[in-house]
Backbone as ProteinMPNN parsed JSONL, in Angstrom:
{"seq_chain_A": "SVSVRPLIEGTSEIHPDWVAGFVSAEGHFYVEIKKSSSMKLGYQIILISKITQHVRDEQLIKNLVTFLGCGRFYKRPKENIVDFLCKSLSENIDVVLPFFEKHPVLGIKALDFQDWSKIAYLIKSRAHLTTKGLDEILEIKSRMNTNRIL", "coords_chain_A": {"N_chain_A": [[83.668, 193.895, 31.851], [83.292, 193.057, 35.098], [80.753, 191.216, 36.825], [78.771, 191.624, 39.656], [77.75, 189.097, 41.958], [75.374, 188.834, 43.654], [74.988, 188.581, 47.325], [73.841, 186.337, 49.323], [73.009, 186.476, 52.381], [72.2, 185.185, 55.154], [69.648, 182.466, 56.263], [67.353, 183.47, 56.364], [66.511, 184.538, 54.148], [66.316, 182.537, 52.18], [63.931, 180.651, 50.485], [61.981, 177.917, 50.816], [60.534, 176.912, 48.037], [62.408, 178.162, 46.496], [64.946, 176.81, 46.867], [64.366, 174.116, 45.741], [63.945, 174.599, 43.363], [66.627, 175.776, 42.589], [68.157, 173.123, 43.407], [66.796, 171.718, 41.256], [68.275, 172.53, 39.302], [71.144, 172.588, 40.05], [71.623, 170.353, 41.686], [72.498, 167.032, 42.956], [70.921, 163.745, 42.856], [71.825, 160.773, 43.995], [73.431, 157.332, 43.723], [75.67, 155.298, 45.608], [77.297, 152.225, 45.297], [78.731, 150.032, 47.182], [81.661, 147.582, 47.703], [81.732, 145.559, 50.644], [83.014, 144.096, 53.12], [81.342, 143.762, 55.701], [78.99, 143.871, 55.203], [75.749, 141.987, 55.173], [75.188, 141.017, 52.318], [77.455, 141.759, 50.948], [77.73, 144.249, 50.021], [77.508, 147.814, 50.508], [75.174, 150.232, 50.498], [74.87, 153.633, 49.386], [73.148, 156.534, 49.974], [73.079, 159.535, 48.303], [72.912, 162.841, 48.349], [73.572, 165.932, 46.723], [75.26, 169.266, 46.33], [76.609, 171.053, 43.924], [78.933, 173.922, 43.948], [80.509, 177.088, 42.365], [83.399, 178.498, 44.521], [82.961, 181.041, 45.029], [80.21, 181.057, 45.906], [80.082, 180.223, 48.557], [79.067, 181.0, 50.884], [76.44, 180.513, 50.573], [76.082, 177.853, 50.2], [76.885, 177.07, 52.89], [74.423, 178.32, 53.961], [72.734, 176.63, 52.895], [73.38, 174.092, 54.218], [72.247, 174.941, 56.734], [69.992, 175.69, 56.405], [68.554, 173.435, 55.591], [69.107, 171.639, 57.818], [70.84, 169.732, 57.544], [73.405, 167.4, 56.118], [76.933, 168.553, 54.721], [79.412, 171.174, 54.415], [81.781, 171.278, 52.01], [85.062, 172.196, 50.837], [86.773, 172.576, 48.273], [89.231, 173.379, 47.355], [91.733, 173.29, 45.796], [90.181, 173.166, 43.304], [88.429, 175.364, 43.331], [85.86, 174.984, 44.398], [82.912, 174.373, 46.317], [80.715, 172.408, 48.06], [77.485, 171.025, 49.114], [76.849, 168.234, 50.789], [75.26, 165.486, 51.485], [75.803, 162.214, 52.907], [74.435, 160.713, 54.832], [72.542, 158.136, 55.947], [70.096, 158.303, 57.299], [69.497, 161.546, 57.58], [69.211, 161.72, 55.02], [66.952, 160.32, 54.409], [65.085, 161.096, 56.392], [65.276, 164.01, 56.562], [65.959, 165.155, 53.657], [64.929, 163.809, 51.835], [61.861, 163.97, 52.949], [61.469, 166.612, 52.494], [62.093, 167.091, 49.703], [59.853, 166.305, 48.513], [57.813, 167.473, 49.589], [58.514, 169.896, 48.148], [58.992, 169.731, 45.5], [61.379, 168.695, 43.053], [61.953, 169.796, 39.514], [61.746, 168.801, 35.908], [63.996, 166.839, 34.357], [65.379, 166.028, 36.275], [63.6, 165.313, 38.788], [63.141, 162.869, 37.524], [65.472, 161.528, 38.519], [65.116, 162.216, 41.048], [62.73, 160.59, 42.09], [63.5, 157.687, 41.343], [65.752, 157.514, 43.315], [64.304, 158.269, 45.553], [62.995, 155.809, 45.37], [65.016, 153.963, 46.249], [65.316, 155.019, 48.686], [63.283, 154.408, 49.923], [63.298, 151.358, 49.644], [65.662, 150.873, 51.125], [64.625, 151.91, 53.741], [62.778, 150.161, 54.429], [64.249, 147.771, 54.447], [64.672, 146.281, 52.667], [67.165, 145.969, 51.294], [68.862, 144.318, 52.132], [68.324, 141.881, 51.583], [68.572, 139.437, 48.523], [66.982, 139.789, 46.442], [66.037, 142.283, 47.224], [68.177, 143.738, 46.755], [68.819, 143.397, 44.182], [66.924, 144.65, 43.021], [67.597, 147.564, 43.803], [69.777, 147.452, 42.39], [69.12, 147.58, 39.688], [67.196, 149.921, 39.138], [69.357, 151.891, 40.232], [70.773, 151.59, 38.112], [69.665, 152.873, 35.739], [69.575, 155.603, 36.285], [70.318, 159.098, 36.495], [73.118, 159.779, 34.583], [72.664, 157.574, 33.138], [70.365, 157.551, 32.171], [67.895, 157.085, 29.934], [65.475, 158.79, 27.713]], "CA_chain_A": [[83.634, 194.327, 33.408], [83.097, 191.686, 35.927], [79.584, 191.386, 37.439], [79.153, 191.281, 41.018], [76.541, 188.446, 42.205], [74.239, 189.247, 44.986], [75.12, 187.693, 48.164], [72.66, 185.544, 50.085], [73.446, 186.573, 54.087], [71.609, 184.57, 56.032], [69.242, 181.356, 56.085], [65.69, 183.786, 56.318], [66.303, 184.765, 52.813], [66.113, 181.331, 51.735], [62.687, 180.005, 50.548], [61.783, 176.241, 49.934], [60.58, 176.34, 46.872], [63.53, 178.236, 45.729], [65.878, 175.837, 46.91], [63.941, 173.107, 45.105], [64.452, 175.23, 41.575], [68.103, 175.487, 42.591], [68.51, 171.895, 43.214], [66.545, 171.255, 40.031], [69.168, 172.971, 38.162], [72.509, 172.285, 40.326], [71.643, 169.325, 42.708], [72.352, 165.501, 42.075], [70.63, 162.7, 43.505], [72.512, 159.465, 43.146], [73.562, 156.305, 45.05], [77.186, 154.858, 45.557], [77.594, 150.873, 45.868], [80.355, 149.819, 47.457], [81.57, 146.021, 48.125], [81.835, 145.94, 51.789], [82.936, 142.491, 53.772], [80.771, 143.644, 56.777], [77.583, 143.798, 55.031], [75.227, 140.782, 54.811], [75.272, 140.528, 51.169], [78.871, 142.052, 50.479], [77.831, 145.644, 49.295], [76.913, 148.795, 51.262], [74.651, 151.081, 49.609], [74.801, 155.068, 50.232], [72.63, 157.417, 49.375], [73.749, 160.762, 48.444], [72.573, 164.317, 47.854], [74.78, 166.945, 46.638], [74.836, 170.369, 45.212], [78.305, 171.691, 44.3], [79.28, 175.604, 43.38], [81.906, 177.752, 42.469], [83.736, 179.042, 45.576], [82.226, 182.304, 45.346], [79.129, 180.966, 46.275], [80.604, 179.217, 49.732], [78.239, 181.382, 51.939], [74.801, 180.169, 50.014], [76.065, 176.339, 50.467], [76.763, 176.99, 54.245], [73.311, 178.432, 54.409], [71.745, 175.36, 52.892], [73.558, 173.257, 55.405], [72.111, 175.378, 58.026], [68.692, 175.817, 56.259], [68.339, 172.251, 55.562], [69.457, 171.143, 58.885], [71.752, 168.2, 57.446], [74.322, 167.893, 55.112], [78.267, 168.593, 55.649], [79.996, 172.076, 53.692], [83.154, 170.804, 52.072], [85.745, 172.883, 50.243], [87.677, 171.977, 47.387], [90.514, 174.571, 46.833], [92.504, 173.19, 44.423], [89.126, 173.304, 42.186], [87.412, 176.53, 43.248], [84.475, 174.327, 44.321], [82.313, 173.777, 47.317], [79.869, 171.236, 47.972], [76.844, 170.591, 49.839], [76.935, 167.07, 50.438], [74.698, 164.479, 52.636], [75.863, 160.865, 52.842], [73.92, 159.855, 55.965], [71.246, 157.627, 55.486], [68.829, 159.35, 58.46], [69.657, 162.793, 57.125], [68.604, 161.48, 53.621], [65.756, 159.726, 54.855], [64.311, 161.74, 57.706], [65.46, 165.281, 55.809], [65.985, 165.33, 52.332], [63.543, 162.972, 51.178], [60.245, 164.571, 52.708], [61.983, 167.989, 51.958], [61.676, 167.565, 48.444], [58.79, 165.266, 48.08], [57.014, 168.653, 49.814], [58.765, 170.911, 47.702], [59.478, 169.278, 44.495], [62.176, 169.25, 41.801], [61.447, 169.705, 38.46], [62.768, 168.661, 34.975], [65.021, 165.421, 34.567], [66.278, 165.632, 38.07], [62.632, 165.139, 39.197], [62.915, 161.335, 37.756], [66.372, 160.92, 39.344], [64.805, 162.007, 42.633], [61.787, 159.564, 42.14], [64.339, 156.64, 41.499], [66.473, 157.66, 44.732], [63.242, 157.905, 46.687], [62.356, 154.659, 45.865], [65.727, 153.11, 46.781], [65.562, 155.297, 50.207], [62.019, 153.246, 50.441], [63.757, 149.962, 50.114], [66.726, 150.775, 52.166], [64.074, 152.089, 55.032], [62.109, 148.982, 54.609], [65.309, 147.078, 54.727], [64.826, 145.191, 51.431], [68.484, 146.155, 50.49], [69.633, 142.969, 52.882], [67.686, 140.526, 50.706], [69.28, 139.371, 47.367], [65.967, 140.39, 45.791], [66.14, 143.936, 47.253], [69.611, 144.478, 46.344], [68.837, 143.207, 42.607], [66.106, 145.646, 42.452], [68.197, 148.395, 43.654], [71.288, 147.834, 41.307], [68.18, 147.73, 38.441], [66.95, 151.149, 39.681], [70.479, 152.649, 40.16], [71.592, 151.333, 36.449], [68.918, 153.738, 34.901], [69.613, 156.918, 36.725], [71.471, 159.879, 36.583], [73.781, 159.427, 33.115], [72.331, 156.618, 32.341], [68.854, 157.752, 31.958], [67.216, 157.07, 28.783], [64.128, 159.367, 28.057]], "C_chain_A": [[83.074, 193.073, 33.876], [81.267, 192.119, 36.627], [79.755, 191.27, 38.741], [77.994, 190.29, 41.267], [76.574, 188.731, 43.356], [74.611, 187.717, 45.925], [74.138, 187.178, 48.882], [73.261, 185.658, 51.428], [73.261, 185.483, 54.951], [70.382, 183.311, 55.354], [67.744, 182.352, 55.867], [65.483, 184.277, 55.028], [65.878, 183.549, 52.046], [64.451, 180.651, 51.663], [62.825, 178.768, 49.918], [61.762, 176.039, 48.503], [61.853, 177.018, 45.681], [64.62, 177.318, 45.582], [65.173, 174.464, 46.194], [64.093, 173.623, 43.681], [65.928, 174.884, 41.594], [68.539, 174.042, 42.576], [67.971, 171.17, 42.014], [67.618, 171.266, 39.107], [70.424, 172.46, 38.417], [72.668, 171.034, 41.133], [71.805, 168.184, 41.871], [71.791, 164.746, 43.417], [71.035, 161.385, 43.436], [72.794, 158.354, 44.241], [74.992, 155.831, 44.632], [76.79, 153.164, 46.127], [78.492, 150.545, 46.059], [80.283, 148.494, 47.861], [82.391, 146.519, 49.678], [81.736, 144.522, 52.463], [82.16, 142.809, 55.304], [79.165, 143.87, 56.201], [77.126, 142.315, 54.384], [75.518, 140.109, 53.362], [76.496, 141.107, 50.339], [78.628, 143.644, 50.076], [76.903, 146.526, 50.317], [76.5, 149.801, 50.161], [74.387, 152.608, 50.246], [73.879, 155.834, 49.287], [73.103, 158.688, 49.214], [72.973, 161.978, 47.865], [73.403, 165.046, 47.901], [74.206, 168.614, 45.657], [76.305, 170.677, 45.341], [78.234, 173.017, 43.126], [80.473, 175.859, 43.284], [82.241, 178.252, 43.843], [83.083, 180.014, 46.251], [80.987, 182.067, 45.827], [79.508, 179.782, 47.433], [79.448, 179.658, 50.682], [76.622, 180.681, 51.645], [75.091, 178.525, 50.491], [76.139, 176.194, 51.666], [75.354, 177.361, 54.65], [72.293, 177.402, 54.178], [72.089, 174.163, 53.65], [72.645, 173.391, 56.622], [70.425, 175.164, 57.872], [67.698, 174.633, 56.141], [68.241, 171.361, 56.62], [70.361, 169.795, 58.763], [72.903, 168.569, 56.575], [75.597, 168.095, 55.764], [78.445, 169.8, 54.102], [81.282, 170.882, 53.68], [83.679, 171.729, 50.978], [86.695, 172.529, 49.605], [88.626, 173.073, 46.848], [91.332, 174.341, 45.876], [91.683, 173.337, 43.229], [88.413, 174.695, 42.337], [86.182, 175.889, 43.305], [84.214, 174.039, 45.92], [80.953, 172.713, 47.102], [79.148, 171.155, 49.042], [76.712, 169.229, 49.998], [76.448, 166.339, 51.972], [74.805, 162.928, 52.044], [75.01, 160.114, 53.981], [72.859, 159.362, 55.72], [70.142, 158.417, 56.072], [68.948, 160.463, 57.837], [68.973, 162.567, 56.174], [67.123, 161.15, 53.753], [64.682, 160.388, 55.547], [64.02, 163.484, 57.306], [65.273, 165.678, 54.582], [64.718, 165.009, 51.518], [62.048, 164.036, 51.528], [60.612, 166.215, 52.369], [60.996, 168.192, 50.645], [60.74, 166.694, 47.73], [57.726, 166.592, 48.65], [57.152, 169.663, 48.598], [59.603, 170.201, 46.503], [60.576, 169.543, 43.255], [61.665, 169.061, 40.818], [62.354, 169.278, 37.251], [63.533, 167.065, 34.865], [65.322, 165.235, 35.883], [64.831, 165.251, 38.894], [62.772, 163.141, 38.878], [64.238, 160.719, 38.255], [66.163, 160.757, 40.804], [63.854, 161.098, 42.877], [62.558, 158.334, 42.565], [65.264, 156.664, 42.782], [65.573, 157.58, 45.604], [62.981, 156.56, 46.839], [63.629, 153.227, 46.338], [65.944, 153.582, 48.251], [64.587, 154.482, 50.632], [62.701, 151.955, 50.87], [64.638, 149.85, 50.942], [66.057, 150.721, 53.534], [63.288, 151.079, 55.367], [62.987, 147.424, 54.825], [65.584, 145.817, 53.87], [66.285, 145.007, 50.797], [69.408, 144.739, 51.362], [68.859, 141.846, 52.537], [68.162, 140.698, 49.196], [68.223, 140.082, 46.292], [66.064, 142.018, 45.761], [67.108, 144.601, 46.729], [69.582, 144.444, 44.485], [67.926, 144.712, 42.13], [66.706, 147.012, 42.537], [69.211, 148.532, 42.587], [70.464, 147.891, 39.96], [67.939, 149.226, 38.583], [68.14, 152.239, 39.477], [71.203, 153.033, 38.62], [70.523, 152.259, 35.516], [69.059, 155.311, 35.404], [70.626, 157.94, 36.26], [71.993, 159.845, 34.815], [73.371, 158.49, 32.159], [70.937, 156.685, 32.011], [68.501, 157.896, 30.545], [65.695, 157.522, 28.639], [63.376, 158.765, 26.756]], "O_chain_A": [[82.508, 192.223, 33.19], [80.834, 193.26, 36.791], [80.835, 190.83, 39.135], [76.999, 190.694, 40.665], [77.57, 188.882, 44.063], [74.589, 186.522, 45.628], [73.313, 188.076, 49.048], [74.14, 184.824, 51.641], [74.227, 184.902, 55.445], [70.225, 183.23, 54.136], [66.958, 181.828, 55.077], [64.318, 184.478, 54.684], [64.982, 183.71, 51.217], [63.879, 180.228, 52.668], [63.466, 178.48, 48.907], [62.528, 175.348, 47.832], [62.142, 176.625, 44.551], [65.164, 177.035, 44.514], [66.018, 173.575, 46.291], [64.423, 172.78, 42.846], [66.448, 174.011, 40.9], [69.329, 173.734, 41.684], [68.513, 170.12, 41.67], [67.908, 170.37, 38.314], [71.033, 171.916, 37.497], [73.816, 170.618, 41.291], [71.517, 168.071, 40.679], [72.058, 164.989, 44.594], [70.398, 160.759, 42.588], [72.45, 158.46, 45.418], [75.415, 155.962, 43.483], [76.139, 152.933, 47.146], [79.364, 150.644, 45.196], [79.232, 148.039, 48.312], [83.238, 147.392, 49.863], [80.705, 143.85, 52.44], [82.45, 141.969, 56.156], [78.255, 144.028, 57.015], [77.71, 141.657, 53.523], [75.962, 138.971, 53.214], [76.52, 140.928, 49.122], [79.678, 144.221, 49.793], [75.857, 146.126, 50.827], [77.186, 150.145, 49.199], [73.837, 152.796, 51.331], [73.889, 155.748, 48.059], [73.69, 159.061, 50.23], [72.427, 161.839, 46.771], [74.135, 165.1, 48.889], [73.33, 168.908, 44.843], [77.028, 170.628, 46.336], [77.742, 173.096, 42.0], [81.408, 175.256, 43.811], [81.218, 178.486, 44.486], [82.712, 180.069, 47.423], [80.512, 183.098, 46.302], [79.259, 178.594, 47.226], [78.849, 178.762, 51.278], [75.825, 180.426, 52.548], [74.212, 178.007, 51.181], [75.534, 175.189, 52.04], [74.945, 176.799, 55.665], [71.297, 177.205, 54.873], [71.264, 173.259, 53.777], [72.295, 172.471, 57.36], [69.689, 174.69, 58.737], [66.5, 174.651, 56.424], [67.475, 170.399, 56.558], [70.548, 168.988, 59.673], [73.297, 169.71, 56.336], [75.714, 167.947, 56.98], [77.901, 169.565, 53.023], [81.678, 170.077, 54.523], [82.846, 172.102, 50.152], [87.653, 172.095, 50.245], [88.482, 173.479, 45.695], [91.65, 175.238, 45.095], [92.239, 173.604, 42.163], [87.8, 175.103, 41.351], [85.369, 176.107, 42.406], [85.081, 173.581, 46.664], [80.414, 172.407, 46.039], [79.775, 171.178, 50.101], [76.281, 168.832, 48.916], [76.932, 166.484, 53.094], [74.179, 162.478, 51.085], [74.967, 158.884, 53.948], [72.021, 160.107, 55.212], [69.373, 159.1, 55.395], [67.969, 160.393, 57.095], [67.895, 163.16, 56.201], [66.244, 161.778, 53.165], [63.495, 160.216, 55.269], [63.001, 164.116, 57.586], [64.436, 166.551, 54.353], [63.892, 165.647, 50.865], [61.38, 164.653, 50.698], [59.688, 166.905, 51.936], [59.964, 168.824, 50.423], [60.835, 166.406, 46.537], [56.693, 166.653, 47.983], [56.166, 170.197, 48.091], [60.829, 170.134, 46.595], [60.529, 170.582, 42.597], [60.804, 168.18, 40.821], [63.575, 169.332, 37.4], [63.227, 166.277, 35.76], [65.485, 164.138, 36.416], [65.156, 164.734, 39.963], [62.563, 162.296, 39.749], [64.256, 159.501, 38.438], [66.578, 159.897, 41.581], [63.972, 160.604, 43.998], [62.482, 157.874, 43.704], [65.464, 155.543, 43.251], [65.816, 156.852, 46.567], [62.771, 156.02, 47.925], [63.378, 152.057, 46.627], [66.573, 152.874, 49.037], [64.8, 153.792, 51.63], [62.739, 151.509, 52.017], [64.646, 148.833, 51.636], [66.444, 149.951, 54.413], [63.006, 150.957, 56.559], [62.543, 146.343, 55.213], [66.274, 144.818, 54.075], [66.568, 144.128, 49.983], [70.537, 144.381, 51.026], [68.803, 140.877, 53.294], [68.181, 141.801, 48.65], [68.633, 140.84, 45.414], [66.137, 142.782, 44.798], [67.063, 145.755, 46.304], [70.15, 145.227, 43.725], [68.175, 145.53, 41.245], [66.503, 147.757, 41.579], [69.441, 149.586, 41.994], [71.136, 148.275, 39.003], [68.773, 149.841, 37.918], [68.014, 153.236, 38.767], [71.789, 154.009, 38.151], [70.813, 152.201, 34.321], [68.527, 156.17, 34.7], [71.667, 157.608, 35.694], [71.143, 159.893, 33.926], [73.538, 158.445, 30.94], [70.417, 155.68, 31.526], [68.868, 158.928, 29.984], [64.784, 156.92, 29.208], [62.176, 158.981, 26.581]]}, "name": "protein", "num_of_chains": 1, "seq": "SVSVRPLIEGTSEIHPDWVAGFVSAEGHFYVEIKKSSSMKLGYQIILISKITQHVRDEQLIKNLVTFLGCGRFYKRPKENIVDFLCKSLSENIDVVLPFFEKHPVLGIKALDFQDWSKIAYLIKSRAHLTTKGLDEILEIKSRMNTNRIL"}
């Protein structure tokens, strides 16, 4: 028998602490570093916050975009996957960062968020435009997510 999952119809049903718990399990905070000839030191640093779910949770992900007031909804039909994806520096620094500082993620994800936050503050202070700052960001990134050693 197939169980029917409850649908969350609107954003009024979403509680901020529920979002923090959901992201603790299903979210990702990571940093992408790309070579870029237009950047002073030759690298572009992109803060990314992401939640990936099965397509059956499409409405939930759309509601999260509305609830948080940032990010975008993406559908990957070939994979039956939907994403909440925020790659905007200003949205990550002005919306995502303060939200999860106020409503903390838990577990191992909290460590990734702490590192992601350190990088966000380095970017906000423009330290990423210096060799020292870029080196610090590379060091922090090198121990995040799957590279984390407990």
